[in-house]
CSV table of C-alpha atoms in Angstrom, one decimal:
chain,number,residue,atom,x,y,z
A,985,MET,CA,10.1,52.1,-22.9
A,986,GLY,CA,8.7,48.6,-22.5
A,987,ARG,CA,9.0,46.8,-19.2
A,988,LEU,CA,12.7,46.0,-18.4
A,989,PHE,CA,12.2,43.3,-15.8
A,990,GLY,CA,11.2,39.8,-16.9
A,991,THR,CA,10.6,36.8,-14.7
A,992,ASP,CA,14.3,36.8,-13.6
A,993,GLY,CA,15.7,40.3,-13.8
A,994,VAL,CA,16.8,42.3,-16.8
A,995,ARG,CA,18.1,40.2,-19.7
A,996,GLY,CA,19.2,40.7,-23.3
A,997,LEU,CA,21.9,40.6,-25.9
A,998,ALA,CA,25.0,42.0,-24.2
A,999,ASN,CA,26.2,45.4,-25.6
A,1000,GLU,CA,23.1,45.7,-27.6
A,1001,SER,CA,19.7,45.6,-25.8
A,1002,LEU,CA,21.6,45.1,-22.5
A,1003,SER,CA,24.2,47.9,-22.9
A,1004,PRO,CA,26.7,49.2,-20.3
A,1005,GLU,CA,24.6,52.4,-20.2
A,1006,LEU,CA,21.5,50.5,-19.3
A,1007,ALA,CA,23.4,48.4,-16.7
A,1008,LEU,CA,24.6,51.6,-15.1
A,1009,GLN,CA,21.1,53.1,-15.0
A,1010,VAL,CA,19.5,49.9,-13.6
A,1011,SER,CA,22.1,49.6,-10.8
A,1012,ALA,CA,22.0,53.3,-9.9
A,1013,ALA,CA,18.2,53.2,-9.7
A,1014,ALA,CA,18.2,50.0,-7.7
A,1015,ALA,CA,20.8,51.5,-5.3
A,1016,GLN,CA,18.6,54.5,-4.8
A,1017,VAL,CA,15.5,52.5,-4.2
A,1018,LEU,CA,17.0,49.8,-2.0
A,1019,SER,CA,19.7,51.6,0.1
A,1020,ARG,CA,17.0,52.9,2.4
A,1021,GLY,CA,18.8,56.1,3.1
A,1022,LYS,CA,21.7,54.4,4.8
A,1023,LYS,CA,24.7,56.6,5.1
A,1024,ARG,CA,27.1,53.9,3.9
A,1025,ALA,CA,25.1,51.3,2.1
A,1026,LEU,CA,26.7,48.1,0.8
A,1027,ALA,CA,26.0,46.1,-2.4
A,1028,VAL,CA,27.4,42.6,-3.1
A,1029,VAL,CA,28.2,42.1,-6.8
A,1030,GLY,CA,29.0,38.8,-8.5
A,1031,ARG,CA,28.8,37.4,-12.0
A,1032,ASP,CA,29.1,34.2,-14.1
A,1033,PRO,CA,32.1,33.7,-16.3
A,1034,ARG,CA,30.7,34.9,-19.7
A,1035,ALA,CA,33.0,37.5,-21.3
A,1036,SER,CA,30.5,40.3,-21.3
A,1037,GLY,CA,30.2,40.0,-17.6
A,1038,GLU,CA,33.5,41.9,-17.2
A,1039,MET,CA,32.1,44.9,-19.1
A,1040,LEU,CA,28.8,44.8,-17.3
A,1041,GLU,CA,30.3,44.4,-13.9
A,1042,ALA,CA,32.3,47.6,-14.5
A,1043,ALA,CA,29.1,49.4,-15.5
A,1044,VAL,CA,27.1,48.1,-12.5
A,1045,THR,CA,29.9,49.0,-10.1
A,1046,ALA,CA,29.9,52.5,-11.6
A,1047,GLY,CA,26.2,52.9,-11.2
A,1048,LEU,CA,26.2,51.7,-7.6
A,1049,THR,CA,29.2,53.8,-6.5
A,1050,ALA,CA,27.8,56.8,-8.3
A,1051,ALA,CA,24.6,56.4,-6.2
A,1052,GLY,CA,26.8,56.4,-3.0
A,1053,VAL,CA,26.8,52.7,-2.4
A,1054,ASP,CA,29.9,50.7,-1.5
A,1055,VAL,CA,30.5,47.6,-3.6
A,1056,LEU,CA,31.9,44.3,-2.5
A,1057,SER,CA,32.9,42.5,-5.6
A,1058,VAL,CA,33.0,38.7,-5.1
A,1059,GLY,CA,33.9,37.7,-8.6
A,1060,VAL,CA,32.6,34.5,-10.3
A,1061,LEU,CA,30.1,32.8,-8.1
A,1062,PRO,CA,26.6,31.2,-8.5
A,1063,THR,CA,23.5,33.3,-8.2
A,1064,PRO,CA,22.5,31.7,-4.9
A,1065,ALA,CA,26.0,32.5,-3.5
A,1066,VAL,CA,25.5,36.2,-4.2
A,1067,ALA,CA,22.1,36.0,-2.6
A,1068,TYR,CA,23.6,34.2,0.5
A,1069,LEU,CA,26.4,36.7,0.8
A,1070,THR,CA,24.0,39.6,0.5
A,1071,GLY,CA,22.3,38.4,3.6
A,1072,LEU,CA,25.5,37.3,5.4
A,1073,TYR,CA,27.1,40.7,5.0
A,1074,ASP,CA,23.9,42.6,5.8
A,1075,ALA,CA,24.1,44.4,2.4
A,1076,CYS,CA,21.2,46.6,1.2
A,1077,LEU,CA,21.3,44.9,-2.1
A,1078,GLY,CA,23.0,42.3,-4.2
A,1079,VAL,CA,23.6,42.2,-8.0
A,1080,MET,CA,24.3,39.0,-10.0
A,1081,ILE,CA,25.4,39.5,-13.6
A,1082,SER,CA,24.2,36.4,-15.5
A,1083,ALA,CA,21.9,35.2,-18.3
A,1084,SER,CA,21.5,31.9,-16.5
A,1085,HIS,CA,21.0,29.1,-19.1
A,1086,ASN,CA,20.9,31.5,-22.1
A,1087,PRO,CA,23.6,31.4,-24.8
A,1088,MET,CA,26.9,33.2,-24.2
A,1089,PRO,CA,26.1,36.4,-26.2
A,1090,ASP,CA,23.2,37.2,-23.8
A,1091,ASN,CA,23.6,38.5,-20.3
A,1092,GLY,CA,21.4,39.7,-17.5
A,1093,ILE,CA,21.2,41.6,-14.2
A,1094,LYS,CA,19.5,40.0,-11.3
A,1095,ILE,CA,18.9,42.2,-8.2
A,1096,PHE,CA,18.4,41.1,-4.6
A,1097,ALA,CA,17.1,43.2,-1.8
A,1098,ALA,CA,18.3,43.1,1.8
A,1099,GLY,CA,18.6,39.5,3.1
A,1100,GLY,CA,19.2,38.2,-0.5
A,1101,HIS,CA,15.5,38.2,-1.4
A,1102,LYS,CA,14.3,38.7,-5.0
A,1103,LEU,CA,12.4,41.9,-5.8
A,1104,ASP,CA,8.7,42.0,-5.9
A,1105,ASP,CA,6.8,43.7,-8.8
A,1106,ALA,CA,6.2,46.9,-6.9
A,1107,ILE,CA,10.0,47.4,-6.3
A,1108,GLU,CA,10.8,46.6,-9.9
A,1109,ASP,CA,8.2,49.2,-10.9
A,1110,ARG,CA,9.8,51.8,-8.7
A,1111,ILE,CA,13.2,51.1,-10.2
A,1112,GLU,CA,11.9,51.3,-13.8
A,1113,ALA,CA,10.1,54.6,-13.0
A,1114,LEU,CA,13.3,56.1,-11.6
A,1115,ILE,CA,15.1,55.1,-14.8
A,1116,ALA,CA,12.4,56.6,-17.0
A,1117,GLU,CA,12.6,59.9,-14.9
A,1118,GLY,CA,16.4,60.0,-14.9
A,1119,ALA,CA,16.2,61.7,-11.5
A,1120,PHE,CA,19.2,60.0,-9.8
A,1121,THR,CA,20.8,61.3,-6.6
A,1122,ARG,CA,24.5,62.1,-7.3
A,1123,PRO,CA,26.6,62.4,-4.2
A,1124,THR,CA,30.0,64.0,-4.4
A,1125,GLY,CA,33.3,63.9,-2.5
A,1126,ALA,CA,33.5,61.4,0.4
A,1127,ALA,CA,29.8,60.3,-0.2
A,1128,ILE,CA,30.7,58.6,-3.4
A,1129,GLY,CA,30.7,54.8,-3.0
A,1130,ARG,CA,33.9,52.8,-2.8
A,1131,VAL,CA,34.9,49.4,-4.3
A,1132,LEU,CA,35.9,47.3,-1.4
A,1133,GLY,CA,37.4,44.4,-3.3
A,1134,HIS,CA,38.0,42.9,-6.7
A,1135,PRO,CA,39.5,39.6,-7.7
A,1136,GLY,CA,41.7,41.3,-10.2
A,1137,LEU,CA,43.5,43.2,-7.4
A,1138,GLY,CA,45.0,40.0,-6.0
A,1139,GLY,CA,42.5,39.8,-3.2
A,1140,HIS,CA,43.4,43.2,-1.9
A,1141,VAL,CA,40.5,45.0,-0.2
A,1142,TYR,CA,40.2,48.7,0.5
A,1143,ASP,CA,38.3,48.2,3.7
A,1144,VAL,CA,35.9,51.2,4.3
A,1145,HIS,CA,33.6,49.1,6.5
A,1146,ASP,CA,36.5,47.4,8.4
A,1147,ARG,CA,34.6,44.1,8.4
A,1148,PHE,CA,34.7,42.8,4.8
A,1149,SER,CA,37.2,40.7,2.9
A,1150,LEU,CA,37.2,38.9,-0.3
A,1151,GLU,CA,39.3,36.3,1.4
A,1152,GLY,CA,37.1,33.4,2.1
A,1153,THR,CA,33.9,34.5,0.3
A,1154,HIS,CA,33.9,31.3,-1.8
A,1155,GLU,CA,34.9,29.2,1.2
A,1156,ARG,CA,32.1,30.6,3.3
A,1157,TYR,CA,29.5,29.6,0.6
A,1158,VAL,CA,30.9,26.1,0.3
A,1159,GLU,CA,30.9,25.7,4.1
A,1160,HIS,CA,27.3,26.8,4.2
A,1161,LEU,CA,26.4,24.2,1.5
A,1162,VAL,CA,28.2,21.4,3.2
A,1163,GLN,CA,26.6,22.2,6.6
A,1164,ALA,CA,23.2,22.3,5.0
A,1165,THR,CA,23.7,18.8,3.5
A,1166,GLY,CA,23.4,17.1,6.8
A,1167,ARG,CA,24.9,13.8,5.8
A,1168,ASP,CA,28.2,12.3,4.8
A,1169,LEU,CA,28.2,11.4,1.1
A,1170,ARG,CA,31.1,9.0,1.1
A,1171,GLY,CA,30.5,6.0,-1.1
A,1172,LEU,CA,28.7,8.0,-3.8
A,1173,THR,CA,30.3,8.8,-7.1
A,1174,VAL,CA,28.8,11.7,-9.1
A,1175,VAL,CA,29.5,13.3,-12.5
A,1176,VAL,CA,29.0,17.0,-12.3
A,1177,ASP,CA,28.4,19.0,-15.5
A,1178,CYS,CA,29.2,22.6,-14.5
A,1179,ALA,CA,28.2,24.1,-17.9
A,1180,ASN,CA,31.5,26.0,-17.9
A,1181,GLY,CA,29.6,28.4,-15.7
A,1182,ALA,CA,29.6,29.9,-12.3
A,1183,ALA,CA,29.7,26.6,-10.4
A,1184,SER,CA,32.9,25.4,-12.1
A,1185,GLU,CA,34.9,25.9,-9.0
A,1186,VAL,CA,32.6,25.9,-6.0
A,1187,GLY,CA,30.3,23.1,-7.3
A,1188,PRO,CA,32.9,20.2,-7.4
A,1189,THR,CA,34.5,21.6,-4.3
A,1190,ALA,CA,31.3,21.4,-2.3
A,1191,TYR,CA,30.5,17.9,-3.5
A,1192,ARG,CA,34.0,16.7,-2.5
A,1193,GLU,CA,33.9,18.5,0.8
A,1194,ALA,CA,30.6,16.6,1.6
A,1195,GLY,CA,32.4,13.3,0.9
A,1196,ALA,CA,31.4,12.3,-2.6
A,1197,THR,CA,33.8,11.2,-5.3
A,1198,VAL,CA,33.5,13.8,-8.0
A,1199,ILE,CA,34.1,13.6,-11.7
A,1200,ALA,CA,33.7,17.2,-13.0
A,1201,ILE,CA,33.1,17.9,-16.7
A,1202,ASN,CA,32.7,21.3,-18.5
A,1203,ALA,CA,34.4,23.0,-15.6
A,1204,GLU,CA,36.9,25.1,-17.6
A,1205,PRO,CA,35.2,28.4,-18.4
A,1206,ASP,CA,37.0,30.7,-20.9
A,1207,GLY,CA,34.3,33.3,-21.1
A,1208,LEU,CA,33.0,32.0,-24.4
A,1209,ASN,CA,32.0,28.4,-23.7
A,1210,ILE,CA,29.3,28.8,-21.0
A,1211,ASN,CA,26.2,26.6,-21.8
A,1212,ASP,CA,27.8,25.7,-25.1
A,1213,GLY,CA,26.3,22.2,-25.7
A,1214,CYS,CA,26.5,21.3,-22.0
A,1215,GLY,CA,24.9,21.8,-18.7
A,1216,SER,CA,21.2,21.5,-17.7
A,1217,THR,CA,20.0,22.3,-21.2
A,1218,HIS,CA,22.2,19.7,-22.9
A,1219,LEU,CA,22.3,16.5,-20.8
A,1220,GLU,CA,23.9,14.3,-23.4
A,1221,GLN,CA,27.4,14.8,-22.1
A,1222,VAL,CA,26.6,14.0,-18.4
A,1223,GLN,CA,24.5,11.0,-19.5
A,1224,ARG,CA,27.4,9.6,-21.4
A,1225,ALA,CA,29.9,10.3,-18.7
A,1226,VAL,CA,27.8,8.6,-16.0
A,1227,ARG,CA,27.7,5.4,-18.0
A,1228,GLU,CA,31.4,5.6,-18.9
A,1229,HIS,CA,32.5,6.0,-15.3
A,1230,GLY,CA,29.9,3.8,-13.7
A,1231,ALA,CA,28.8,6.7,-11.5
A,1232,ASP,CA,25.9,6.5,-9.1
A,1233,LEU,CA,24.3,9.6,-10.7
A,1234,GLY,CA,25.0,12.7,-12.7
A,1235,LEU,CA,24.1,16.3,-12.0
A,1236,ALA,CA,23.9,19.2,-14.5
A,1237,HIS,CA,23.9,22.9,-13.6
A,1238,ASP,CA,23.2,25.9,-15.8
A,1239,GLY,CA,25.4,29.0,-16.3
A,1240,ASP,CA,24.6,30.6,-12.9
A,1241,ALA,CA,24.0,27.3,-11.0
A,1242,ASP,CA,20.6,28.2,-9.6
A,1243,ARG,CA,19.2,25.0,-11.1
A,1244,CYS,CA,20.0,21.3,-11.1
A,1245,LEU,CA,18.8,18.4,-13.2
A,1246,ALA,CA,20.0,14.8,-12.6
A,1247,VAL,CA,20.5,11.5,-14.4
A,1248,ASP,CA,20.4,8.1,-12.8
A,1249,ALA,CA,23.1,5.4,-13.1
A,1250,THR,CA,21.7,4.3,-16.5
A,1251,GLY,CA,21.7,7.9,-17.8
A,1252,ALA,CA,17.9,8.3,-17.6
A,1253,VAL,CA,16.9,11.9,-16.9
A,1254,VAL,CA,15.5,12.9,-13.5
A,1255,ASP,CA,13.8,16.3,-13.9
A,1256,GLY,CA,12.9,18.9,-11.4
A,1257,ASP,CA,9.5,17.4,-10.7
A,1258,ALA,CA,11.1,14.0,-9.7
A,1259,ILE,CA,13.8,15.8,-7.7
A,1260,MET,CA,11.1,17.8,-5.8
A,1261,ALA,CA,9.2,14.6,-5.1
A,1262,ILE,CA,12.2,12.8,-3.7
A,1263,LEU,CA,13.1,15.8,-1.5
A,1264,ALA,CA,9.5,16.3,-0.3
A,1265,LEU,CA,9.4,12.7,0.9
A,1266,ALA,CA,12.7,13.1,2.6
A,1267,MET,CA,11.6,16.2,4.4
A,1268,ARG,CA,8.2,14.7,5.3
A,1269,ASP,CA,10.0,11.7,6.8
A,1270,SER,CA,12.3,13.9,8.9
A,1271,GLY,CA,9.5,16.2,10.0
A,1272,ASP,CA,11.0,19.2,8.1
A,1273,LEU,CA,8.2,19.6,5.5
A,1274,VAL,CA,6.1,22.4,7.1
A,1275,GLN,CA,2.3,21.6,6.8
A,1276,ASN,CA,3.3,18.7,4.5
A,1277,THR,CA,3.2,21.1,1.6
A,1278,LEU,CA,5.3,21.4,-1.6
A,1279,VAL,CA,5.1,24.6,-3.7
A,1280,ALA,CA,5.5,24.3,-7.5
A,1281,THR,CA,4.6,26.2,-10.6
A,1282,VAL,CA,1.9,25.6,-13.2
A,1283,MET,CA,4.6,23.9,-15.4
A,1284,SER,CA,4.9,20.9,-13.1
A,1285,ASN,CA,3.6,17.7,-14.5
A,1286,LEU,CA,0.3,16.1,-13.5
A,1287,GLY,CA,2.4,13.1,-12.5
A,1288,LEU,CA,3.9,15.1,-9.6
A,1289,HIS,CA,0.5,16.2,-8.3
A,1290,ILE,CA,-0.7,12.6,-8.4
A,1291,ALA,CA,2.4,11.3,-6.6
A,1292,MET,CA,2.2,14.0,-3.9
A,1293,ARG,CA,-1.5,13.4,-3.3
A,1294,GLU,CA,-0.8,9.7,-2.8
A,1295,ALA,CA,2.0,10.5,-0.4
A,1296,GLY,CA,-0.3,12.7,1.7
A,1297,ILE,CA,1.5,15.9,0.6
A,1298,THR,CA,-0.4,19.0,-0.4
A,1299,MET,CA,0.7,20.9,-3.5
A,1300,ARG,CA,0.4,24.6,-4.0
A,1301,THR,CA,0.7,26.1,-7.5
A,1302,THR,CA,2.2,29.4,-8.6
A,1303,ALA,CA,3.0,31.3,-11.8
A,1304,VAL,CA,6.2,30.4,-13.6
A,1305,GLY,CA,9.4,31.7,-12.0
A,1306,ASP,CA,11.2,30.8,-8.8
A,1307,ARG,CA,10.4,34.3,-7.5
A,1308,TYR,CA,6.7,33.4,-7.4
A,1309,VAL,CA,7.6,30.1,-5.7
A,1310,LEU,CA,9.6,32.1,-3.2
A,1311,GLU,CA,6.8,34.5,-2.5
A,1312,ASP,CA,4.4,31.7,-1.7
A,1313,LEU,CA,7.0,29.9,0.4
A,1314,ARG,CA,7.6,33.0,2.5
A,1315,ALA,CA,3.9,33.9,2.8
A,1316,GLY,CA,3.0,30.4,4.1
A,1317,GLY,CA,6.2,29.6,6.0
A,1318,TYR,CA,6.7,26.5,3.8
A,1319,THR,CA,10.0,24.8,3.5
A,1320,LEU,CA,10.3,23.3,0.0
A,1321,GLY,CA,9.4,24.6,-3.5
A,1322,GLY,CA,10.6,24.7,-7.0
A,1323,GLU,CA,10.2,24.2,-10.7
A,1324,GLN,CA,10.3,21.4,-13.2
A,1325,SER,CA,13.3,23.1,-14.8
A,1326,GLY,CA,15.4,22.3,-11.8
A,1327,HIS,CA,15.1,25.4,-9.6
A,1328,VAL,CA,14.6,24.1,-6.1
A,1329,VAL,CA,14.3,26.3,-3.1
A,1330,PHE,CA,15.0,25.5,0.5
A,1331,PRO,CA,14.0,28.6,2.5
A,1332,ARG,CA,15.8,27.4,5.6
A,1333,PHE,CA,19.1,27.5,3.8
A,1334,GLY,CA,18.7,30.1,1.0
A,1335,THR,CA,16.5,32.7,-0.6
A,1336,THR,CA,16.7,31.5,-4.2
A,1337,GLY,CA,17.0,28.3,-6.2
A,1338,ASP,CA,20.4,26.7,-5.5
A,1339,GLY,CA,21.5,24.0,-7.9
A,1340,VAL,CA,24.5,22.8,-5.9
A,1341,LEU,CA,22.5,22.5,-2.7
A,1342,THR,CA,19.8,20.6,-4.6
A,1343,GLY,CA,22.4,18.1,-5.8
A,1344,LEU,CA,23.8,17.7,-2.3
A,1345,LYS,CA,20.3,17.1,-0.8
A,1346,LEU,CA,19.5,14.6,-3.5
A,1347,MET,CA,22.6,12.6,-2.7
A,1348,ALA,CA,21.9,12.9,1.0
A,1349,ARG,CA,18.6,11.1,0.4
A,1350,MET,CA,20.4,8.4,-1.6
A,1351,ALA,CA,22.9,8.0,1.3
A,1352,GLU,CA,20.1,7.9,3.9
A,1353,THR,CA,18.0,5.3,2.2
A,1354,GLY,CA,20.7,3.3,0.4
A,1355,ARG,CA,18.5,3.4,-2.7
A,1356,GLY,CA,19.5,4.3,-6.2
A,1357,LEU,CA,18.3,7.5,-7.9
A,1358,ALA,CA,16.2,5.5,-10.4
A,1359,GLU,CA,14.3,3.8,-7.6
A,1360,LEU,CA,13.7,7.0,-5.7
A,1361,ALA,CA,12.6,8.9,-8.8
A,1362,SER,CA,10.0,6.2,-9.7
A,1363,ILE,CA,7.5,7.7,-7.4
A,1364,VAL,CA,6.6,10.1,-10.2
A,1365,GLN,CA,5.0,8.6,-13.2
A,1366,THR,CA,5.1,11.4,-15.8
A,1367,VAL,CA,2.0,12.2,-17.8
A,1368,PRO,CA,3.0,12.8,-21.5
A,1369,GLN,CA,3.8,16.5,-21.8
A,1370,VAL,CA,4.5,18.5,-25.0
A,1371,LEU,CA,6.1,21.9,-24.9
A,1372,VAL,CA,6.4,24.0,-28.1
A,1373,ASN,CA,8.2,27.4,-28.1
A,1374,VAL,CA,6.7,29.6,-30.7
A,1375,PRO,CA,8.7,32.7,-31.8
A,1376,VAL,CA,6.5,35.8,-32.1
A,1377,THR,CA,6.9,39.6,-32.5
A,1378,ASP,CA,4.7,40.6,-29.6
A,1379,LYS,CA,4.4,37.8,-27.0
A,1380,ALA,CA,1.9,39.6,-24.8
A,1381,ALA,CA,-0.5,40.5,-27.6
A,1382,VAL,CA,-0.4,37.1,-29.1
A,1383,ALA,CA,-1.0,35.3,-25.8
A,1384,ALA,CA,-4.1,37.5,-25.2
A,1385,ALA,CA,-5.5,37.3,-28.7
A,1386,PRO,CA,-9.2,36.3,-28.7
A,1387,SER,CA,-8.6,33.6,-31.4
A,1388,VAL,CA,-5.9,32.1,-29.3
A,1389,LEU,CA,-7.9,32.1,-26.1
A,1390,GLU,CA,-10.9,30.5,-27.9
A,1391,ALA,CA,-8.7,27.8,-29.3
A,1392,VAL,CA,-7.3,27.0,-25.8
A,1393,ALA,CA,-10.8,26.9,-24.3
A,1394,GLU,CA,-11.9,24.4,-27.0
A,1395,ALA,CA,-8.9,22.2,-26.5
A,1396,GLU,CA,-9.5,22.2,-22.8
A,1397,ARG,CA,-13.1,21.1,-23.4
A,1398,LEU,CA,-11.9,18.2,-25.5
A,1399,LEU,CA,-9.4,17.1,-22.9
A,1400,GLY,CA,-11.7,17.3,-19.9
A,1401,ASP,CA,-10.0,15.8,-16.8
A,1402,THR,CA,-7.6,13.7,-18.9
A,1403,GLY,CA,-5.1,16.5,-19.3
A,1404,ARG,CA,-4.4,20.3,-19.2
A,1405,ILE,CA,-3.2,23.2,-21.4
A,1406,LEU,CA,-0.9,26.0,-20.4
A,1407,LEU,CA,-0.2,28.9,-22.8
A,1408,ARG,CA,2.0,31.7,-21.6
A,1409,PRO,CA,4.5,34.3,-22.9
A,1410,SER,CA,8.1,33.7,-22.0
A,1411,GLY,CA,9.5,35.9,-19.3
A,1412,THR,CA,12.9,36.4,-21.1
A,1413,GLU,CA,12.4,36.0,-24.8
A,1414,GLN,CA,9.9,36.9,-27.6
A,1415,LEU,CA,8.3,33.4,-27.4
A,1416,VAL,CA,4.9,32.1,-26.5
A,1417,ARG,CA,5.1,28.7,-24.8
A,1418,VAL,CA,2.4,26.2,-25.6
A,1419,MET,CA,2.2,23.2,-23.2
A,1420,VAL,CA,-0.2,20.3,-23.4
A,1421,GLU,CA,-0.4,17.4,-21.0
A,1422,ALA,CA,-2.7,14.4,-21.8
A,1423,THR,CA,-2.8,10.8,-20.8
A,1424,ASP,CA,-2.9,10.1,-24.6
A,1425,SER,CA,0.5,11.1,-26.0
A,1426,THR,CA,-0.8,11.3,-29.6
A,1427,ARG,CA,-3.6,13.7,-28.6
A,1428,ALA,CA,-1.1,15.8,-26.6
A,1429,HIS,CA,1.1,16.2,-29.7
A,1430,ASP,CA,-1.8,16.9,-32.0
A,1431,LEU,CA,-3.3,19.6,-29.8
A,1432,ALA,CA,0.1,21.2,-29.1
A,1433,ASP,CA,0.9,21.3,-32.9
A,1434,ASN,CA,-2.4,22.8,-33.7
A,1435,LEU,CA,-2.2,25.5,-31.0
A,1436,ALA,CA,1.4,26.3,-32.0
A,1437,LYS,CA,0.4,26.9,-35.6
A,1438,LEU,CA,-2.5,29.2,-34.6
A,1439,VAL,CA,-0.2,31.2,-32.3
A,1440,ALA,CA,2.4,31.5,-35.0
A,1441,ALA,CA,-0.2,32.8,-37.5
A,1442,VAL,CA,-1.6,35.6,-35.2
């Protein structure tokens, strides 16, 4: 068995590589590893709206209860909401069923430890080893876990713990977001593309509760239309809607709403790097940016590094994946980090990237300064960046091939200090990602194309 966990949980084609049987095994093993011997451990389970989530939620619930863990099912909610509720309810683990920005046929299982924290590699290895061994603990009788609530039961809760209720879980999360915003957003009009995903209800609600005038699009999930030509991977709709409505900005989430990208009043894209720069300056000015440090991944553009250096802000760089950003944030006690893709983490308010909170914080900076998003984003002058995704059969072997490594080294020699190259296997798909940055756009494209052809031929 190859490694199950990628950069963001276990992901695959639902009912094929990600089968109900595998979902049951993963959840049962995670329960055994993370329940820490508690007599009545609790797990919070949520999902995005894709159709296969219903099937996989049933399998996950079966695995957890079979391991003796009680399940609080919170229904359709963003990934950061499940992480937040895992901490709020003092649960031993949380499970989010989602494939994030992937197409509808895919799905995934994201697991949180106590406090809503993502798992480190060692814990993932223990879960995978337990699955391989098949040595699950199987309680019987009263020790079997119970399902404490399910949206399909009309909000009824069989309350074993006598302190949990489905009533208000969505409202608690929205209240948490609005309180974290810290500023009234009245006077701002925003278009929100919910990707027909997990934020379709709570996203627009939170923005309205914070005072903004909200125009919601792609907020009618039917189980099949999630990420379908919309959301953070397809910005055309939100760009068009911002211009049509004369809005101040647009925000686009992905299927599980742990990321946020923006467009300004003209429809120009404001990516995660620019968003992080805007928020870093806001937190620096308010004294909330610990050690004047921003944590980002190797995918962030050189333009962000230059902007932060000129603003007196230190940048720390991690591997790709918000889990690695989170590890560095926790280790150093820093207060802001994220990814170019729009995952932004505020450790003071959450344990994972939160797209809706990011949108709220971005608008709070606009309200505070009275400046438009285009002006705020202009601090980052992006260096030309070319990213090519190359389909391969064995991503790890291709990325480590001597011929590929030699070609990368030669390209780096040619660039010198005028750019950089990053070549890495995807964490979720059989792809090798080739990224080239260079002050000369033509050179960046040429080098990326040449490297991509070499990777494809290995």
